[in-house]
PDB file of C-alpha atoms in Angstrom:
ATOM      1  CA  UNK A   1       9.326  14.957  -7.471  1.00 58.00           C
ATOM      2  CA  UNK A   2      11.087  14.196  -4.247  1.00 58.00           C
ATOM      3  CA  UNK A   3       9.999  15.183  -0.916  1.00 62.00           C
ATOM      4  CA  UNK A   4       9.586  13.817   2.861  1.00 61.00           C
ATOM      5  CA  UNK A   5       6.819  11.345   1.954  1.00 68.00           C
ATOM      6  CA  UNK A   6       8.950   9.522  -1.038  1.00 70.00           C
ATOM      7  CA  UNK A   7      12.058   9.356   0.619  1.00 66.00           C
ATOM      8  CA  UNK A   8      13.392   6.199   1.715  1.00 62.00           C
ATOM      9  CA  UNK A   9      16.813   6.935   3.601  1.00 66.00           C
ATOM     10  CA  UNK A  10      19.825   9.465   2.447  1.00 64.00           C
ATOM     11  CA  UNK A  11      20.458   7.477  -0.577  1.00 70.00           C
ATOM     12  CA  UNK A  12      17.432   9.418  -2.142  1.00 70.00           C
ATOM     13  CA  UNK A  13      19.462  12.354  -2.712  1.00 69.00           C
ATOM     14  CA  UNK A  14      22.950  11.252  -4.278  1.00 70.00           C
ATOM     15  CA  UNK A  15      21.641   7.854  -5.824  1.00 77.00           C
ATOM     16  CA  UNK A  16      18.256   9.017  -6.577  1.00 78.00           C
ATOM     17  CA  UNK A  17      18.064   8.012 -10.250  1.00 80.00           C
ATOM     18  CA  UNK A  18      19.548   4.742  -8.836  1.00 81.00           C
ATOM     19  CA  UNK A  19      16.770   3.685  -5.973  1.00 82.00           C
ATOM     20  CA  UNK A  20      13.690   6.030  -7.471  1.00 83.00           C
ATOM     21  CA  UNK A  21      11.705   2.199  -8.209  1.00 89.00           C
ATOM     22  CA  UNK A  22      11.580   1.742  -4.392  1.00 89.00           C
ATOM     23  CA  UNK A  23      10.114   4.565  -3.056  1.00 87.00           C
ATOM     24  CA  UNK A  24       6.706   2.890  -4.564  1.00 93.00           C
ATOM     25  CA  UNK A  25       7.065   0.285  -2.023  1.00 95.00           C
ATOM     26  CA  UNK A  26       9.391   1.503   0.505  1.00 90.00           C
ATOM     27  CA  UNK A  27       8.235   4.877   1.083  1.00 89.00           C
ATOM     28  CA  UNK A  28       5.997   6.411   3.789  1.00 93.00           C
ATOM     29  CA  UNK A  29       3.393   7.885   0.998  1.00 96.00           C
ATOM     30  CA  UNK A  30       3.966   3.684  -0.226  1.00 97.00           C
ATOM     31  CA  UNK A  31       3.231   2.714   3.431  1.00 97.00           C
ATOM     32  CA  UNK A  32       0.274   5.125   3.720  1.00 98.00           C
ATOM     33  CA  UNK A  33      -1.373   3.310   0.313  1.00 98.00           C
ATOM     34  CA  UNK A  34      -1.163  -0.500   1.484  1.00 98.00           C
ATOM     35  CA  UNK A  35      -2.364   0.723   4.611  1.00 98.00           C
ATOM     36  CA  UNK A  36      -5.462   2.011   2.886  1.00 98.00           C
ATOM     37  CA  UNK A  37      -5.388  -0.954   0.805  1.00 98.00           C
ATOM     38  CA  UNK A  38      -5.584  -3.233   3.736  1.00 98.00           C
ATOM     39  CA  UNK A  39      -8.461  -0.923   5.699  1.00 98.00           C
ATOM     40  CA  UNK A  40     -10.439  -0.896   2.555  1.00 98.00           C
ATOM     41  CA  UNK A  41     -10.102  -4.904   2.032  1.00 98.00           C
ATOM     42  CA  UNK A  42     -10.878  -5.205   5.598  1.00 98.00           C
ATOM     43  CA  UNK A  43     -14.100  -3.289   4.868  1.00 98.00           C
ATOM     44  CA  UNK A  44     -15.250  -5.432   1.632  1.00 98.00           C
ATOM     45  CA  UNK A  45     -14.659  -8.360   3.373  1.00 98.00           C
ATOM     46  CA  UNK A  46     -17.234  -7.363   6.572  1.00 98.00           C
ATOM     47  CA  UNK A  47     -19.777  -6.442   4.324  1.00 98.00           C
ATOM     48  CA  UNK A  48     -19.628  -9.023   1.403  1.00 98.00           C
ATOM     49  CA  UNK A  49     -18.291 -12.147   3.421  1.00 97.00           C
ATOM     50  CA  UNK A  50     -18.525 -12.029   6.679  1.00 97.00           C
ATOM     51  CA  UNK A  51     -21.504  -9.857   6.232  1.00 96.00           C
ATOM     52  CA  UNK A  52     -21.484  -8.283   9.684  1.00 93.00           C
ATOM     53  CA  UNK A  53     -24.744  -7.511  10.950  1.00 94.00           C
ATOM     54  CA  UNK A  54     -25.356  -4.087  10.433  1.00 94.00           C
ATOM     55  CA  UNK A  55     -22.964  -3.553   7.493  1.00 95.00           C
ATOM     56  CA  UNK A  56     -24.480  -3.703   4.175  1.00 95.00           C
ATOM     57  CA  UNK A  57     -23.530  -6.257   0.600  1.00 97.00           C
ATOM     58  CA  UNK A  58     -21.599  -3.968  -1.481  1.00 98.00           C
ATOM     59  CA  UNK A  59     -22.529  -3.989  -5.034  1.00 98.00           C
ATOM     60  CA  UNK A  60     -19.625  -3.816  -7.724  1.00 98.00           C
ATOM     61  CA  UNK A  61     -19.466  -0.124  -8.101  1.00 98.00           C
ATOM     62  CA  UNK A  62     -19.325   0.439  -4.381  1.00 98.00           C
ATOM     63  CA  UNK A  63     -16.295  -1.720  -4.806  1.00 98.00           C
ATOM     64  CA  UNK A  64     -14.440  -0.132  -7.199  1.00 98.00           C
ATOM     65  CA  UNK A  65     -15.190   3.723  -5.434  1.00 98.00           C
ATOM     66  CA  UNK A  66     -13.257   1.411  -2.369  1.00 98.00           C
ATOM     67  CA  UNK A  67     -10.496   0.056  -4.254  1.00 98.00           C
ATOM     68  CA  UNK A  68      -9.976   3.467  -6.217  1.00 98.00           C
ATOM     69  CA  UNK A  69      -8.795   5.120  -2.687  1.00 98.00           C
ATOM     70  CA  UNK A  70      -5.616   2.789  -3.033  1.00 98.00           C
ATOM     71  CA  UNK A  71      -5.424   2.432  -6.624  1.00 98.00           C
ATOM     72  CA  UNK A  72      -5.469   6.617  -7.581  1.00 98.00           C
ATOM     73  CA  UNK A  73      -4.101   7.215  -4.343  1.00 98.00           C
ATOM     74  CA  UNK A  74      -2.121  10.580  -5.203  1.00 97.00           C
ATOM     75  CA  UNK A  75       0.686  12.112  -3.084  1.00 96.00           C
ATOM     76  CA  UNK A  76      -2.228  14.724  -2.427  1.00 98.00           C
ATOM     77  CA  UNK A  77      -3.435  11.820  -0.250  1.00 98.00           C
ATOM     78  CA  UNK A  78      -0.802  11.469   1.348  1.00 98.00           C
ATOM     79  CA  UNK A  79      -0.412  14.469   2.177  1.00 98.00           C
ATOM     80  CA  UNK A  80      -4.318  14.489   3.658  1.00 98.00           C
ATOM     81  CA  UNK A  81      -2.908  11.790   5.868  1.00 98.00           C
ATOM     82  CA  UNK A  82      -0.188  13.565   6.850  1.00 97.00           C
ATOM     83  CA  UNK A  83      -2.755  16.042   8.033  1.00 98.00           C
ATOM     84  CA  UNK A  84      -4.672  13.907  10.080  1.00 98.00           C
ATOM     85  CA  UNK A  85      -1.470  12.425  11.853  1.00 98.00           C
ATOM     86  CA  UNK A  86      -0.578  16.006  13.082  1.00 97.00           C
ATOM     87  CA  UNK A  87      -3.777  16.141  15.017  1.00 97.00           C
ATOM     88  CA  UNK A  88      -4.474  12.296  15.953  1.00 97.00           C
ATOM     89  CA  UNK A  89      -0.731  11.793  16.326  1.00 97.00           C
ATOM     90  CA  UNK A  90      -0.757   8.464  15.202  1.00 98.00           C
ATOM     91  CA  UNK A  91      -0.015   7.354  11.510  1.00 97.00           C
ATOM     92  CA  UNK A  92      -2.819   4.300  11.321  1.00 98.00           C
ATOM     93  CA  UNK A  93      -5.609   6.252  13.043  1.00 98.00           C
ATOM     94  CA  UNK A  94      -4.984   8.888  10.338  1.00 98.00           C
ATOM     95  CA  UNK A  95      -5.693   6.500   7.476  1.00 98.00           C
ATOM     96  CA  UNK A  96      -8.882   5.404   9.338  1.00 98.00           C
ATOM     97  CA  UNK A  97      -9.809   8.806   9.466  1.00 98.00           C
ATOM     98  CA  UNK A  98      -8.883   9.202   5.666  1.00 98.00           C
ATOM     99  CA  UNK A  99     -11.124   6.668   4.393  1.00 98.00           C
ATOM    100  CA  UNK A 100     -13.928   7.590   7.069  1.00 98.00           C
ATOM    101  CA  UNK A 101     -13.472  10.986   5.374  1.00 98.00           C
ATOM    102  CA  UNK A 102     -13.562   9.823   1.947  1.00 98.00           C
ATOM    103  CA  UNK A 103     -16.709   7.706   2.329  1.00 98.00           C
ATOM    104  CA  UNK A 104     -18.544  10.641   3.960  1.00 98.00           C
ATOM    105  CA  UNK A 105     -19.337  11.821   0.787  1.00 94.00           C
ATOM    106  CA  UNK A 106     -20.722   8.676  -0.920  1.00 97.00           C
ATOM    107  CA  UNK A 107     -23.625   6.317  -0.007  1.00 97.00           C
ATOM    108  CA  UNK A 108     -21.638   4.348   2.358  1.00 98.00           C
ATOM    109  CA  UNK A 109     -21.129   7.329   4.666  1.00 98.00           C
ATOM    110  CA  UNK A 110     -23.920   5.304   7.026  1.00 97.00           C
ATOM    111  CA  UNK A 111     -21.074   2.435   7.591  1.00 98.00           C
ATOM    112  CA  UNK A 112     -17.849   4.021   7.806  1.00 97.00           C
ATOM    113  CA  UNK A 113     -17.914   3.018  11.368  1.00 96.00           C
ATOM    114  CA  UNK A 114     -17.390  -0.635  10.037  1.00 97.00           C
ATOM    115  CA  UNK A 115     -13.600   1.216   8.916  1.00 98.00           C
ATOM    116  CA  UNK A 116     -11.203  -0.583  11.026  1.00 98.00           C
ATOM    117  CA  UNK A 117     -13.260  -2.675  12.933  1.00 97.00           C
ATOM    118  CA  UNK A 118     -12.258  -5.261  15.264  1.00 97.00           C
ATOM    119  CA  UNK A 119      -8.511  -4.362  14.503  1.00 98.00           C
ATOM    120  CA  UNK A 120      -5.123  -3.125  16.102  1.00 98.00           C
ATOM    121  CA  UNK A 121      -3.273  -0.876  14.482  1.00 97.00           C
ATOM    122  CA  UNK A 122      -0.844  -4.027  14.430  1.00 98.00           C
ATOM    123  CA  UNK A 123      -3.132  -5.697  12.462  1.00 98.00           C
ATOM    124  CA  UNK A 124      -3.366  -2.823   9.610  1.00 98.00           C
ATOM    125  CA  UNK A 125       0.748  -2.545   9.406  1.00 98.00           C
ATOM    126  CA  UNK A 126       1.535  -6.261   9.269  1.00 98.00           C
ATOM    127  CA  UNK A 127      -0.267  -7.244   6.572  1.00 98.00           C
ATOM    128  CA  UNK A 128       1.100  -3.877   5.258  1.00 98.00           C
ATOM    129  CA  UNK A 129       4.150  -4.690   5.417  1.00 98.00           C
ATOM    130  CA  UNK A 130       3.610  -8.033   4.061  1.00 98.00           C
ATOM    131  CA  UNK A 131       2.104  -6.682   1.097  1.00 98.00           C
ATOM    132  CA  UNK A 132       5.065  -4.562   0.443  1.00 98.00           C
ATOM    133  CA  UNK A 133       7.683  -7.342   0.802  1.00 98.00           C
ATOM    134  CA  UNK A 134       5.403 -10.154  -1.283  1.00 98.00           C
ATOM    135  CA  UNK A 135       4.978  -7.423  -4.227  1.00 98.00           C
ATOM    136  CA  UNK A 136       8.518  -5.649  -4.277  1.00 97.00           C
ATOM    137  CA  UNK A 137       9.745  -9.377  -4.172  1.00 97.00           C
ATOM    138  CA  UNK A 138       7.701 -10.350  -7.268  1.00 98.00           C
ATOM    139  CA  UNK A 139       7.737  -6.826  -9.525  1.00 97.00           C
ATOM    140  CA  UNK A 140      11.602  -5.958  -8.878  1.00 95.00           C
ATOM    141  CA  UNK A 141      13.492  -8.271  -7.237  1.00 96.00           C
ATOM    142  CA  UNK A 142      12.823 -11.611  -8.499  1.00 97.00           C
ATOM    143  CA  UNK A 143      13.140 -10.207 -12.355  1.00 97.00           C
ATOM    144  CA  UNK A 144      16.496  -8.844 -11.321  1.00 95.00           C
ATOM    145  CA  UNK A 145      17.545 -12.119  -9.590  1.00 97.00           C
ATOM    146  CA  UNK A 146      16.784 -14.192 -12.602  1.00 98.00           C
ATOM    147  CA  UNK A 147      17.912 -11.953 -14.684  1.00 97.00           C
ATOM    148  CA  UNK A 148      21.154 -12.669 -12.452  1.00 97.00           C
ATOM    149  CA  UNK A 149      21.327 -15.971 -12.461  1.00 98.00           C
ATOM    150  CA  UNK A 150      20.738 -16.548 -16.262  1.00 98.00           C
ATOM    151  CA  UNK A 151      23.660 -13.817 -16.936  1.00 98.00           C
ATOM    152  CA  UNK A 152      25.514 -16.437 -14.646  1.00 97.00           C
ATOM    153  CA  UNK A 153      24.701 -19.516 -16.370  1.00 97.00           C
ATOM    154  CA  UNK A 154      25.465 -18.064 -19.836  1.00 97.00           C
ATOM    155  CA  UNK A 155      29.059 -16.624 -18.094  1.00 97.00           C
ATOM    156  CA  UNK A 156      29.594 -19.786 -16.676  1.00 96.00           C
ATOM    157  CA  UNK A 157      29.065 -21.823 -19.913  1.00 96.00           C
ATOM    158  CA  UNK A 158      31.114 -19.236 -22.239  1.00 96.00           C
ATOM    159  CA  UNK A 159      33.999 -19.820 -20.029  1.00 96.00           C
ATOM    160  CA  UNK A 160      33.474 -23.241 -18.879  1.00 95.00           C
ATOM    161  CA  UNK A 161      36.822 -23.854 -20.266  1.00 93.00           C
ATOM    162  CA  UNK A 162      38.881 -21.465 -18.582  1.00 92.00           C
ATOM    163  CA  UNK A 163      40.340 -21.919 -15.553  1.00 83.00           C
TER     164      UNK A 163
END
């Protein structure tokens, strides 16, 4: 369903059917999902790799619970982040609070202060944007690009004898 959270530009109106897949990468809701992903993976890194003092080593079930925050991210989640942002007036802080809100209902509540620990908003944003570009490139752009190159190659062979 098209709404403000899924729009990437004015193109979304008239040509929505041509650019709908881009929403998965370039919409505001997508950026929120990628920010949640970066925050969650940072939290897991602090707990399991860095083993930050005061944090706990997360078992596989806890890691899945955390990763489900971005793997099952929904429009309702994006709307909740927008609600939080209307109070904080800060987009990345709203993502942080969203995650803490989710953790408050789990056995990880006591560790929620490690969400966003040692980070700036720019740390989260530049990694989120990098993931967006990387995944869009691999999942959407490269397949189309390779198909185009293949078609040009076929046409070059087919029309090689024509000036």
